[in-house]
Short mmCIF file of C-alpha atoms in Angstrom, two decimals:
data_model
loop_
_atom_site.label_atom_id
_atom_site.label_comp_id
_atom_site.label_asym_id
_atom_site.label_seq_id
_atom_site.Cartn_x
_atom_site.Cartn_y
_atom_site.Cartn_z
CA MET A 1 -0.10 -0.01 -0.09
CA SER A 2 2.85 2.37 -0.84
CA TYR A 3 0.44 4.61 -2.61
CA ALA A 4 -1.50 5.28 0.73
CA GLN A 5 -1.06 8.78 2.16
CA SER A 6 -1.79 8.12 5.66
CA PRO A 7 -2.31 5.17 8.17
CA LEU A 8 -5.96 5.94 8.30
CA ASP A 9 -5.76 5.48 4.42
CA LYS A 10 -4.05 2.24 4.78
CA ARG A 11 -6.69 0.87 7.21
CA ARG A 12 -9.40 2.29 4.82
CA ILE A 13 -7.87 0.39 1.85
CA ALA A 14 -7.42 -2.87 3.81
CA LEU A 15 -11.08 -2.75 5.12
CA PHE A 16 -11.84 -2.19 1.45
CA ASN A 17 -10.04 -5.32 0.27
CA TYR A 18 -11.53 -7.29 2.76
CA LEU A 19 -15.10 -6.05 2.03
CA ILE A 20 -14.48 -6.99 -1.82
CA LEU A 21 -13.16 -10.71 -0.85
CA PHE A 22 -16.31 -11.11 1.44
CA CYS A 23 -18.82 -9.91 -1.12
CA VAL A 24 -17.11 -12.02 -3.78
CA ALA A 25 -17.41 -15.07 -1.54
CA THR A 26 -20.80 -14.21 -0.35
CA SER A 27 -22.21 -14.13 -4.13
CA LEU A 28 -20.27 -17.41 -4.84
CA LEU A 29 -22.09 -18.60 -1.73
CA LEU A 30 -25.50 -17.23 -2.84
CA GLY A 31 -25.06 -18.48 -6.33
CA ILE A 32 -24.60 -22.08 -5.01
CA ILE A 33 -27.68 -21.73 -2.44
CA THR A 34 -30.11 -20.58 -5.60
CA TRP A 35 -28.87 -23.34 -7.63
CA THR A 36 -29.87 -25.92 -4.91
CA PHE A 37 -33.26 -24.21 -4.87
CA GLY A 38 -33.71 -24.87 -8.37
CA PHE A 39 -32.79 -21.60 -10.14
CA TRP A 40 -30.82 -20.96 -12.91
CA VAL A 41 -30.80 -16.81 -13.55
CA GLN A 42 -30.02 -16.09 -9.88
CA PRO A 43 -26.84 -18.33 -9.87
CA LEU A 44 -25.72 -16.75 -13.09
CA ILE A 45 -26.17 -13.27 -11.52
CA CYS A 46 -24.33 -14.28 -8.42
CA LEU A 47 -21.50 -15.54 -10.62
CA ALA A 48 -21.24 -12.37 -12.82
CA ALA A 49 -21.48 -10.55 -9.36
CA ALA A 50 -18.27 -12.36 -7.92
CA LEU A 51 -16.24 -11.76 -11.24
CA MET A 52 -17.23 -8.10 -11.70
CA LEU A 53 -16.75 -7.24 -8.20
CA SER A 54 -13.39 -8.97 -8.01
CA PHE A 55 -12.11 -6.80 -10.60
CA SER A 56 -11.78 -4.07 -7.84
CA ILE A 57 -8.75 -6.02 -6.05
CA LEU A 58 -6.95 -5.59 -9.52
CA LEU A 59 -7.89 -1.91 -9.45
CA ASN A 60 -6.63 -1.56 -5.91
CA LYS A 61 -3.51 -3.15 -6.64
CA ARG A 62 -2.57 -0.70 -9.40
CA GLY A 63 -3.34 1.98 -7.02
CA LYS A 64 -6.48 3.17 -8.63
CA ILE A 65 -8.52 3.39 -5.37
CA GLU A 66 -11.08 5.99 -6.01
CA PHE A 67 -11.99 4.60 -9.29
CA SER A 68 -12.17 1.02 -7.81
CA LYS A 69 -14.49 2.56 -5.12
CA GLY A 70 -17.01 4.22 -7.44
CA TYR A 71 -16.61 0.92 -9.64
CA PHE A 72 -17.50 -1.48 -6.63
CA ILE A 73 -20.39 0.75 -5.61
CA SER A 74 -21.87 1.11 -8.80
CA VAL A 75 -21.60 -2.61 -9.90
CA GLY A 76 -22.93 -3.75 -6.44
CA VAL A 77 -25.88 -1.39 -6.71
CA ALA A 78 -26.46 -2.39 -10.34
CA ILE A 79 -26.59 -6.06 -9.74
CA ILE A 80 -29.00 -5.64 -6.52
CA THR A 81 -31.16 -3.75 -8.99
CA GLY A 82 -31.01 -6.04 -11.50
CA ALA A 83 -31.71 -9.07 -9.42
CA VAL A 84 -34.68 -7.49 -7.46
CA LEU A 85 -36.24 -6.61 -10.86
CA ILE A 86 -35.61 -10.30 -12.02
CA TYR A 87 -37.37 -11.67 -8.76
CA VAL A 88 -40.33 -9.36 -9.13
CA ASP A 89 -40.85 -10.49 -12.59
CA GLU A 90 -40.98 -14.16 -11.30
CA GLY A 91 -43.24 -12.97 -8.44
CA ILE A 92 -40.32 -13.71 -5.79
CA TYR A 93 -40.29 -11.00 -3.00
CA ALA A 94 -37.15 -12.00 -0.80
CA ASP A 95 -36.29 -8.37 0.20
CA THR A 96 -33.40 -8.49 -1.82
CA GLU A 97 -33.57 -4.80 -2.11
CA ASN A 98 -32.55 -4.28 1.55
CA MET A 99 -29.10 -5.08 0.81
CA LEU A 100 -28.88 -1.52 -0.55
CA PHE A 101 -29.08 -0.25 2.94
CA ALA A 102 -25.69 -1.85 3.09
CA ALA A 103 -24.27 -0.60 0.17
CA MET A 104 -25.33 2.80 1.51
CA ALA A 105 -23.53 2.31 4.72
CA ILE A 106 -20.36 1.05 2.42
CA SER A 107 -20.45 4.44 0.48
CA MET A 108 -20.69 6.35 3.68
CA PHE A 109 -17.27 5.10 4.92
CA MET A 110 -15.76 4.34 1.41
CA THR A 111 -16.01 7.82 -0.18
CA ASP A 112 -14.66 11.17 1.12
CA GLY A 113 -16.09 15.05 0.74
CA PHE A 114 -19.68 15.76 -0.86
CA ARG A 115 -19.16 12.49 -2.81
CA LYS A 116 -20.23 10.42 0.23
CA HIS A 117 -23.45 12.26 0.40
CA ILE A 118 -24.23 11.93 -3.06
CA ALA A 119 -23.67 8.36 -2.98
CA TYR A 120 -25.72 7.72 -0.01
CA TRP A 121 -28.70 9.23 -1.52
CA MET A 122 -28.63 8.29 -4.93
CA ILE A 123 -28.38 4.50 -3.90
CA PHE A 124 -31.42 5.48 -1.62
CA VAL A 125 -33.32 6.59 -4.61
CA SER A 126 -32.60 3.27 -6.40
CA TYR A 127 -34.02 1.68 -3.34
CA ILE A 128 -37.11 3.94 -3.30
CA PHE A 129 -37.80 2.80 -6.93
CA LEU A 130 -37.38 -0.85 -6.45
CA LYS A 131 -39.72 -0.60 -3.42
CA ILE A 132 -42.46 1.32 -5.64
CA VAL A 133 -41.75 -1.55 -8.36
CA ILE A 134 -42.29 -4.08 -6.06
CA LEU A 135 -45.38 -2.51 -4.18
CA ASN A 136 -46.90 -2.09 -7.56
CA SER A 137 -46.31 -5.54 -8.66
CA GLN A 138 -48.02 -6.68 -5.60
CA GLY A 139 -51.25 -4.84 -6.60
CA LEU A 140 -51.05 -2.22 -3.96
CA GLU A 141 -52.55 1.01 -4.97
CA PHE A 142 -51.20 4.18 -3.99
CA GLY A 143 -52.78 5.43 -0.72
CA ASN A 144 -52.21 5.96 2.94
CA THR A 145 -50.31 2.58 3.31
CA TYR A 146 -48.46 3.16 0.11
CA ALA A 147 -47.38 6.64 1.35
CA LEU A 148 -46.81 5.07 4.74
CA ILE A 149 -44.23 2.41 3.69
CA LEU A 150 -42.04 4.98 1.77
CA LEU A 151 -41.89 7.25 4.63
CA ASN A 152 -41.02 4.57 6.95
CA ASN A 153 -38.26 3.84 4.62
CA LEU A 154 -37.18 7.26 4.33
CA VAL A 155 -37.10 7.78 7.98
CA VAL A 156 -34.76 4.61 8.43
CA ALA A 157 -32.66 6.06 5.68
CA GLY A 158 -32.49 9.29 7.57
CA ILE A 159 -31.33 8.00 11.10
CA LEU A 160 -28.96 5.24 9.65
CA TYR A 161 -27.57 8.50 7.46
CA LEU A 162 -27.18 10.62 10.69
CA PHE A 163 -25.83 7.43 12.66
CA LEU A 164 -23.18 6.77 10.06
CA TYR A 165 -22.14 10.29 9.63
CA VAL A 166 -21.82 10.87 13.38
CA PHE A 167 -20.09 7.51 13.90
CA ARG A 168 -17.64 8.03 10.94
CA ALA A 169 -16.85 11.64 12.20
CA ILE A 170 -15.98 10.24 15.62
CA LEU A 171 -14.06 7.04 14.16
CA ILE A 172 -12.14 9.27 12.13
CA LYS A 173 -11.09 11.53 14.87
CA ALA A 174 -10.24 8.49 17.16
CA PHE A 175 -8.03 7.21 14.13
CA ASP A 176 -6.18 10.29 13.82
CA ARG A 177 -5.54 10.94 17.54
CA SER A 178 -4.36 7.05 17.81
CA ASP A 179 -2.03 7.94 14.89
CA GLN A 180 -0.56 10.92 16.35
CA GLN A 181 0.13 8.93 19.68
CA GLU A 182 1.33 6.40 17.69
CA GLN A 183 3.73 8.63 15.72
CA THR A 184 4.76 10.50 18.99
CA LEU A 185 5.60 7.08 20.60
CA ARG A 186 7.60 6.15 17.47
CA SER A 187 9.44 9.61 17.48
CA LEU A 188 10.33 8.92 21.18
CA LEU A 189 11.50 5.76 20.49
CA ASP A 190 13.33 6.38 17.56
CA ASN A 191 15.14 9.50 19.39
CA ALA A 192 15.83 7.46 22.42
CA PRO A 193 19.72 6.64 22.64
CA LEU A 194 18.96 3.35 23.64
CA LEU A 195 18.51 -0.01 21.66
CA MET A 196 14.84 -0.80 21.94
CA ALA A 197 13.17 -3.90 20.56
CA LEU A 198 9.81 -6.11 21.22
CA VAL A 199 9.62 -9.76 20.24
CA ASP A 200 7.29 -12.40 20.62
CA ARG A 201 7.86 -15.60 22.85
CA HIS A 202 9.44 -17.03 19.37
CA GLY A 203 11.87 -14.30 18.95
CA ASN A 204 9.88 -12.53 16.11
CA PHE A 205 10.51 -8.89 15.89
CA ILE A 206 7.14 -6.90 16.60
CA THR A 207 8.70 -3.64 16.78
CA VAL A 208 12.00 -1.94 16.98
CA ASN A 209 13.63 1.68 17.07
CA SER A 210 16.00 3.14 14.48
CA ASN A 211 18.87 3.09 16.74
CA TYR A 212 18.52 -0.93 17.47
CA ALA A 213 17.90 -1.38 13.50
CA ASN A 214 20.88 0.63 12.43
CA ARG A 215 23.19 -0.93 14.95
CA PHE A 216 22.72 -4.29 13.30
CA GLY A 217 22.76 -3.01 9.72
CA PHE A 218 18.97 -3.14 8.96
CA ASN A 219 15.90 -1.05 8.14
CA LYS A 220 13.20 -0.95 10.64
CA ARG A 221 10.51 -2.22 7.96
CA ASP A 222 12.87 -5.06 7.10
CA LEU A 223 13.11 -6.31 10.89
CA ILE A 224 9.35 -6.56 11.60
CA GLY A 225 8.26 -10.06 11.57
CA ARG A 226 11.59 -11.44 11.15
CA ASN A 227 13.28 -13.86 13.66
CA ARG A 228 16.15 -13.11 15.87
CA LEU A 229 18.34 -15.93 14.43
CA SER A 230 18.20 -14.36 11.04
CA VAL A 231 19.22 -11.00 12.52
CA LEU A 232 21.70 -11.25 15.34
CA PRO A 233 25.25 -12.41 14.69
CA GLU A 234 26.17 -15.72 16.17
CA ASN A 235 28.49 -14.17 18.79
CA ILE A 236 25.42 -12.37 20.29
CA MET A 237 22.84 -15.30 19.85
CA GLU A 238 25.11 -17.46 21.79
CA LYS A 239 25.60 -15.35 25.02
CA HIS A 240 21.89 -13.81 24.91
CA GLU A 241 19.60 -16.58 23.75
CA PRO A 242 20.10 -18.25 27.17
CA MET A 243 18.99 -14.87 28.92
CA PHE A 244 16.02 -14.51 26.48
CA GLN A 245 14.69 -17.85 27.41
CA GLU A 246 15.26 -17.40 31.11
CA ALA A 247 13.17 -14.14 31.18
CA ILE A 248 10.38 -16.19 29.18
CA SER A 249 10.66 -19.46 31.58
CA GLU A 250 11.18 -17.66 34.72
CA LYS A 251 8.83 -14.52 33.95
CA LYS A 252 11.56 -12.41 35.41
CA GLN A 253 13.87 -9.38 34.25
CA VAL A 254 16.99 -10.56 33.26
CA ALA A 255 19.81 -7.95 33.26
CA PHE A 256 23.27 -7.99 31.67
CA LEU A 257 26.69 -5.88 31.34
CA GLU A 258 29.17 -6.75 28.84
CA GLU A 259 31.24 -5.65 25.73
CA THR A 260 29.73 -6.60 22.75
CA ASN A 261 30.87 -6.37 19.22
CA LEU A 262 28.45 -5.38 16.49
CA PRO A 263 28.15 -6.44 13.17
CA ASP A 264 29.32 -2.76 12.00
CA GLY A 265 32.46 -3.38 13.49
CA SER A 266 31.88 -1.35 16.55
CA THR A 267 32.54 -2.53 20.14
CA ILE A 268 30.12 -1.19 22.73
CA SER A 269 29.78 -1.58 26.53
CA ALA A 270 26.30 -2.84 26.83
CA ASN A 271 24.00 -2.25 29.60
CA GLY A 272 20.70 -4.07 28.97
CA LYS A 273 17.90 -6.20 30.25
CA TYR A 274 15.18 -8.62 28.83
CA GLU A 275 11.85 -7.88 30.41
CA PRO A 276 8.99 -10.24 29.93
CA ILE A 277 5.42 -8.92 29.29
CA VAL A 278 2.75 -11.08 30.54
CA ASN A 279 -0.80 -11.53 29.44
CA ALA A 280 -4.03 -11.72 31.33
CA ASP A 281 -3.60 -15.52 31.63
CA GLY A 282 0.02 -15.25 33.20
CA GLU A 283 1.63 -16.45 29.97
CA VAL A 284 4.65 -14.48 28.83
CA GLU A 285 3.45 -13.03 25.15
CA SER A 286 6.59 -11.00 24.43
CA VAL A 287 9.60 -9.71 25.59
CA ALA A 288 10.85 -6.06 25.64
CA ILE A 289 14.53 -5.64 24.92
CA CYS A 290 16.33 -2.58 26.15
CA VAL A 291 20.22 -1.86 25.60
CA ASP A 292 21.91 1.11 26.54
CA ASP A 293 25.72 2.20 25.27
CA VAL A 294 27.38 3.16 28.24
CA SER A 295 30.98 2.96 26.89
CA GLU A 296 31.48 6.42 27.73
CA LEU A 297 30.66 5.66 30.98
CA ILE A 298 32.85 2.70 31.39
CA ARG A 299 35.67 4.73 29.84
CA ALA A 300 34.99 7.32 32.32
CA HIS A 301 35.05 4.95 35.29
CA LYS A 302 38.33 3.30 34.04
CA ALA A 303 39.88 6.79 33.87
CA LEU A 304 38.94 7.54 37.23
CA LYS A 305 40.19 4.43 38.52
CA VAL A 306 43.56 5.05 36.77
CA ALA A 307 43.46 8.44 38.08
CA ASN A 308 42.99 7.02 41.45
CA GLU A 309 46.03 4.83 41.13
CA THR A 310 48.16 7.84 40.02
CA LYS A 311 47.13 9.80 42.80
CA ASP A 312 48.34 7.02 45.13
CA LYS A 313 51.28 6.58 43.42
CA LEU A 314 52.18 10.31 43.60
CA PHE A 315 51.30 10.28 47.27
CA SER A 316 53.87 7.38 47.61
CA ILE A 317 56.43 9.35 46.01
CA ILE A 318 55.87 12.33 47.98
CA ALA A 319 56.06 10.27 51.19
CA HIS A 320 58.83 8.25 50.56
CA ASP A 321 61.37 9.94 47.86
CA ILE A 322 60.56 13.72 49.13
CA LYS A 323 59.63 13.38 52.58
CA SER A 324 62.17 10.71 53.65
CA PRO A 325 65.33 12.80 52.48
CA LEU A 326 63.75 15.74 54.26
CA ASN A 327 63.44 13.72 57.50
CA LEU A 328 67.21 12.78 57.02
CA PHE A 329 68.30 16.19 56.83
CA HIS A 330 66.35 17.32 59.78
CA SER A 331 67.85 14.59 61.78
CA ILE A 332 71.54 15.20 60.86
CA LEU A 333 70.94 19.06 61.52
CA SER A 334 69.30 18.41 64.80
CA LEU A 335 72.29 16.07 65.71
CA ASN A 336 74.64 18.59 64.87
CA HIS A 337 72.58 21.42 66.59
CA ASP A 338 72.74 19.13 69.82
CA ASP A 339 76.49 18.51 69.60
CA VAL A 340 75.78 14.88 69.61
CA ILE A 341 78.43 14.91 66.48
CA SER A 342 81.19 16.94 66.17
CA LYS A 343 81.75 19.60 62.89
CA GLU A 344 84.43 17.25 61.46
CA GLN A 345 81.70 14.33 61.62
CA PHE A 346 79.08 16.54 60.02
CA ILE A 347 81.58 17.35 56.92
CA ASP A 348 81.95 13.75 56.50
CA TYR A 349 78.14 13.44 55.94
CA GLN A 350 78.27 16.34 53.31
CA ASN A 351 78.95 13.85 50.44
CA SER A 352 75.93 11.94 51.29
CA LEU A 353 73.82 14.88 51.85
CA LYS A 354 74.81 16.50 48.67
CA GLN A 355 73.69 13.13 46.81
CA ARG A 356 70.24 13.11 48.63
CA LEU A 357 69.66 16.44 48.00
CA GLU A 358 70.58 16.17 44.18
CA SER A 359 68.11 13.09 44.11
CA LEU A 360 65.46 15.23 45.85
CA THR A 361 65.94 18.05 43.55
CA GLY A 362 65.56 15.83 40.50
CA THR A 363 62.21 14.07 41.92
CA VAL A 364 60.72 17.70 42.38
CA ASP A 365 61.58 19.01 39.10
CA GLU A 366 60.34 15.47 37.64
CA LEU A 367 57.10 15.78 39.53
CA LEU A 368 56.76 19.73 38.37
CA GLU A 369 57.21 18.61 34.73
CA TRP A 370 54.84 15.79 35.04
CA ALA A 371 52.20 18.00 36.74
CA ARG A 372 52.75 20.68 34.03
CA MET A 373 52.26 18.01 31.09
CA GLN A 374 49.03 16.44 32.76
CA LEU A 375 47.51 19.92 32.95
CA GLY A 376 48.64 20.68 29.19
CA GLY A 377 51.01 23.48 30.39
CA ILE A 378 54.01 22.01 28.26
CA SER A 379 54.14 22.89 24.33
CA ALA A 380 56.91 21.69 21.96
CA TYR A 381 58.88 24.26 19.78
CA PRO A 382 60.87 21.92 17.59
CA ALA A 383 64.01 22.97 15.93
CA ASN A 384 66.78 21.42 14.27
CA VAL A 385 69.11 19.76 17.02
CA ASN A 386 72.15 17.80 16.86
CA VAL A 387 71.58 14.35 18.42
CA SER A 388 75.48 13.43 18.94
CA GLU A 389 75.62 16.79 21.02
CA VAL A 390 72.79 16.34 23.14
CA VAL A 391 73.71 12.74 23.95
CA LYS A 392 77.31 13.24 24.99
CA GLU A 393 76.18 16.14 26.87
CA ASN A 394 73.98 14.11 28.89
CA ALA A 395 75.94 10.85 29.08
CA ASP A 396 78.79 13.26 30.84
CA LEU A 397 76.40 13.86 33.68
CA PHE A 398 76.81 10.37 34.58
CA HIS A 399 80.22 9.83 34.30
CA THR A 400 81.23 9.28 37.94
CA LEU A 401 78.47 6.49 38.33
CA ILE A 402 79.62 4.88 34.90
CA GLN A 403 83.05 4.68 36.27
CA ARG A 404 81.79 3.27 39.81
CA LYS A 405 79.87 0.52 38.13
CA ASN A 406 82.47 0.02 35.60
CA ILE A 407 79.96 -0.19 32.64
CA ASP A 408 81.39 -0.36 29.07
CA PHE A 409 79.53 2.86 27.56
CA LYS A 410 79.54 3.55 24.12
CA ILE A 411 78.18 6.28 21.72
CA GLU A 412 77.85 5.62 18.11
CA ALA A 413 76.37 8.87 16.54
CA PRO A 414 77.58 10.83 13.72
CA ASP A 415 78.74 14.54 14.74
CA ASP A 416 76.35 16.36 12.09
CA LEU A 417 73.07 14.16 12.51
CA GLU A 418 70.30 16.37 13.17
CA ALA A 419 66.64 15.77 14.39
CA TRP A 420 63.34 18.11 14.28
CA ILE A 421 62.55 18.42 18.05
CA ASP A 422 62.35 20.42 20.86
CA GLU A 423 66.00 20.53 22.30
CA ASN A 424 65.00 20.82 26.05
CA HIS A 425 62.54 18.07 25.72
CA PHE A 426 64.94 15.84 23.96
CA LYS A 427 67.77 16.19 26.90
CA VAL A 428 65.14 15.17 29.52
CA ALA A 429 64.33 12.08 27.55
CA ILE A 430 67.92 11.07 26.66
CA ARG A 431 69.00 12.13 30.18
CA ASN A 432 66.06 9.89 31.70
CA LEU A 433 66.65 6.99 29.36
CA ILE A 434 70.55 7.20 30.08
CA HIS A 435 69.95 6.96 33.77
CA ASN A 436 67.56 4.35 33.77
CA ALA A 437 69.95 2.31 31.80
CA ILE A 438 72.99 2.91 33.94
CA LYS A 439 70.69 2.35 37.07
CA TYR A 440 69.27 -1.06 35.85
CA THR A 441 72.82 -2.65 34.38
CA ASN A 442 74.77 -4.61 36.58
CA GLY A 443 78.62 -3.54 37.41
CA GLY A 444 80.81 -4.57 34.22
CA GLY A 445 77.80 -4.55 31.95
CA SER A 446 77.26 -2.63 28.89
CA ILE A 447 75.32 0.29 27.35
CA LYS A 448 75.46 1.57 23.84
CA VAL A 449 73.77 4.41 22.44
CA THR A 450 73.47 4.78 18.51
CA SER A 451 71.78 6.90 15.99
CA ASP A 452 70.80 6.54 12.49
CA GLN A 453 68.94 8.49 9.98
CA SER A 454 66.29 7.54 6.91
CA GLU A 455 64.57 10.16 4.77
CA THR A 456 61.93 10.83 6.90
CA GLN A 457 63.17 10.32 10.53
CA THR A 458 66.38 9.99 13.05
CA ILE A 459 66.45 6.73 14.89
CA VAL A 460 68.22 7.08 18.55
CA SER A 461 68.53 3.65 20.42
CA ILE A 462 69.65 3.09 23.97
CA VAL A 463 70.62 -0.57 24.47
CA ASP A 464 71.51 -2.00 27.73
CA SER A 465 72.61 -5.40 29.27
CA GLY A 466 70.50 -4.86 32.44
CA VAL A 467 68.19 -6.59 34.41
CA GLY A 468 65.50 -6.01 31.60
CA MET A 469 61.69 -6.10 32.27
CA SER A 470 58.42 -7.95 31.89
CA GLY A 471 56.01 -7.49 29.14
CA ASP A 472 53.29 -6.21 31.57
CA ARG A 473 55.85 -3.64 32.56
CA ILE A 474 56.54 -2.57 29.06
CA GLN A 475 52.88 -2.12 28.34
CA SER A 476 52.57 0.23 31.66
CA ILE A 477 55.35 2.26 30.28
CA ILE A 478 54.23 2.72 26.99
CA LYS A 479 50.67 3.68 28.23
CA LYS A 480 52.82 6.41 30.27
CA GLU A 481 51.88 5.21 33.46
CA ILE A 482 53.68 6.10 36.70
CA GLN A 483 55.95 3.28 37.52
CA LYS A 484 56.72 2.09 41.13
CA SER A 485 59.98 3.06 41.90
CA LYS A 486 62.28 0.03 42.03
CA ALA A 487 65.86 -0.12 43.36
CA GLY A 488 68.64 -0.29 40.81
CA THR A 489 71.45 -2.78 41.02
CA ASP A 490 73.58 -0.51 43.08
CA GLN A 491 70.47 0.63 45.18
CA GLU A 492 69.88 3.55 43.32
CA MET A 493 66.30 4.87 43.85
CA GLY A 494 64.13 7.08 41.49
CA SER A 495 60.77 8.80 41.63
CA GLY A 496 59.12 6.26 39.08
CA LEU A 497 57.89 9.58 37.07
CA GLY A 498 61.04 9.58 34.87
CA LEU A 499 59.55 7.40 32.17
CA SER A 500 56.30 8.52 32.28
CA LEU A 501 57.31 12.30 31.78
CA THR A 502 59.86 11.27 28.90
CA LEU A 503 57.17 9.52 26.88
CA GLY A 504 54.92 12.39 27.35
CA LEU A 505 57.57 14.92 26.22
CA LEU A 506 58.57 12.64 22.97
CA GLU A 507 54.81 12.15 22.15
CA LYS A 508 54.34 16.27 22.01
CA ASN A 509 57.32 15.97 19.36
CA ASN A 510 55.37 13.53 17.37
CA CYS A 511 57.91 10.81 18.00
CA ASP A 512 57.36 7.13 17.89
CA VAL A 513 59.10 5.10 20.79
CA HIS A 514 59.55 1.27 21.12
CA VAL A 515 60.59 -0.82 23.97
CA THR A 516 61.64 -4.26 23.71
CA SER A 517 63.05 -6.15 26.65
CA ALA A 518 62.95 -9.41 28.66
CA PRO A 519 63.84 -10.18 32.36
CA ASN A 520 67.82 -10.58 32.58
CA GLU A 521 68.07 -9.93 28.79
CA GLY A 522 68.59 -6.06 28.90
CA THR A 523 66.50 -3.45 27.41
CA CYS A 524 66.55 -1.33 24.26
CA PHE A 525 64.46 1.90 23.93
CA GLU A 526 64.05 3.07 20.25
CA ILE A 527 62.89 6.53 19.52
CA LYS A 528 61.86 7.64 15.88
CA ILE A 529 62.33 11.43 15.61
CA PRO A 530 61.12 13.12 12.38
CA LYS A 531 63.72 14.76 10.44
CA GLU A 532 61.54 17.79 9.45
CA GLU A 533 58.47 19.51 10.67
CA VAL A 534 55.22 17.41 10.87
CA SER A 535 52.39 19.28 9.58
#
């Protein structure tokens, strides 16, 4: 019924089709009955009526609705009129003319505008004509009785007209209101951010909203009447069919929260439920399905969890790496003030105090830089930087530590090698990575810093023969998570912020970082730096 302009038109056309089928079936039935009574003209009339009325179905199918209505009513009235005249001629009075009242009622509902009034009273004129013919054939002369019969029929026609007119208006108004409410409900469902569907107990879709249909790659109309088995992918049916059956058998709500892979390739965190709908007999006749995509909420929850873990790590750094040295400084100064140790003994502590102070200063600097980066307060200002100079400059900072641990430290970098990067950021990154390599390399081990260049990038690698690390720790480093400070091979301590800060700074300079390592097999940090400015 794509040619129907409104839901009301669709209902009226459907009703019209059923009416045609009913009239055709009735005509055939009357034909059979009159034939058994020994008539032969009447069965032929009924057969002709069935054939002529069935033609309206073909007209409806081709969209010629208005013509079909006129044709149907005209043919019906003509056949009834012809049949009555034949009956009268044979002296049979079967009240067949009363069928025209049914035709009057049909015309009132099937036609619109002023045509319905014309059709109604024209059919009534045909009825009066037949009534006059019948009365005359029965030998009734015109008089009071004659006039009273016609008047009674006019009153009946008037009452029927008034009733049909009011009833039609009320019915159309009710249909319009129902359609408006249905459209409002559908609009609400389609605009809801949820995936919503209603299926019968056998799994056939009764209705769905647009969001549900789109997520599974279908049009809403295509889903209605289809079974869930032919719509939902196997991975979803495998998990959800038991829930669906449980909702039906147990007559209770079944809720779920899970990650679901949809046919369009997307993955959502689905928070949903199966809600059984029970009829008056206590049987589940359908199941409402409601699914909410809570992916953003889950991501926010995970981010909050990471933030809480980060907070705990920061508090640990502040408590251990900052407060502990301060407590040590306070204790030594107090000892000197109380003359518990001599000035000479206090001087002996200077080297230790200096090392602790340098470590504390580095921790505070890293903490401040990391906090600035988290707040978006760090911007990169790249320029052409000589890689060899930066590597050698920062390696010299750890010369004493390298000698103390007897580490074979090598730098293989061409003197004229340049990379496009913020110089300060590059220095911090190289310093932290070299310091980490020294920290976790055993005495007598080796560290090699190499650099190479392709057409598009400069590659700097820092390889050590140290204690290495697990795959989980590598993943944690790549995610720029704060690492729990782990003592070095000579019990060196750090803040745990260095690697997170390093990777964050390199990321701001469009660098790629690759980490390969295994326990007791050393570690390789490979930095790929653009040679030119990245647009």
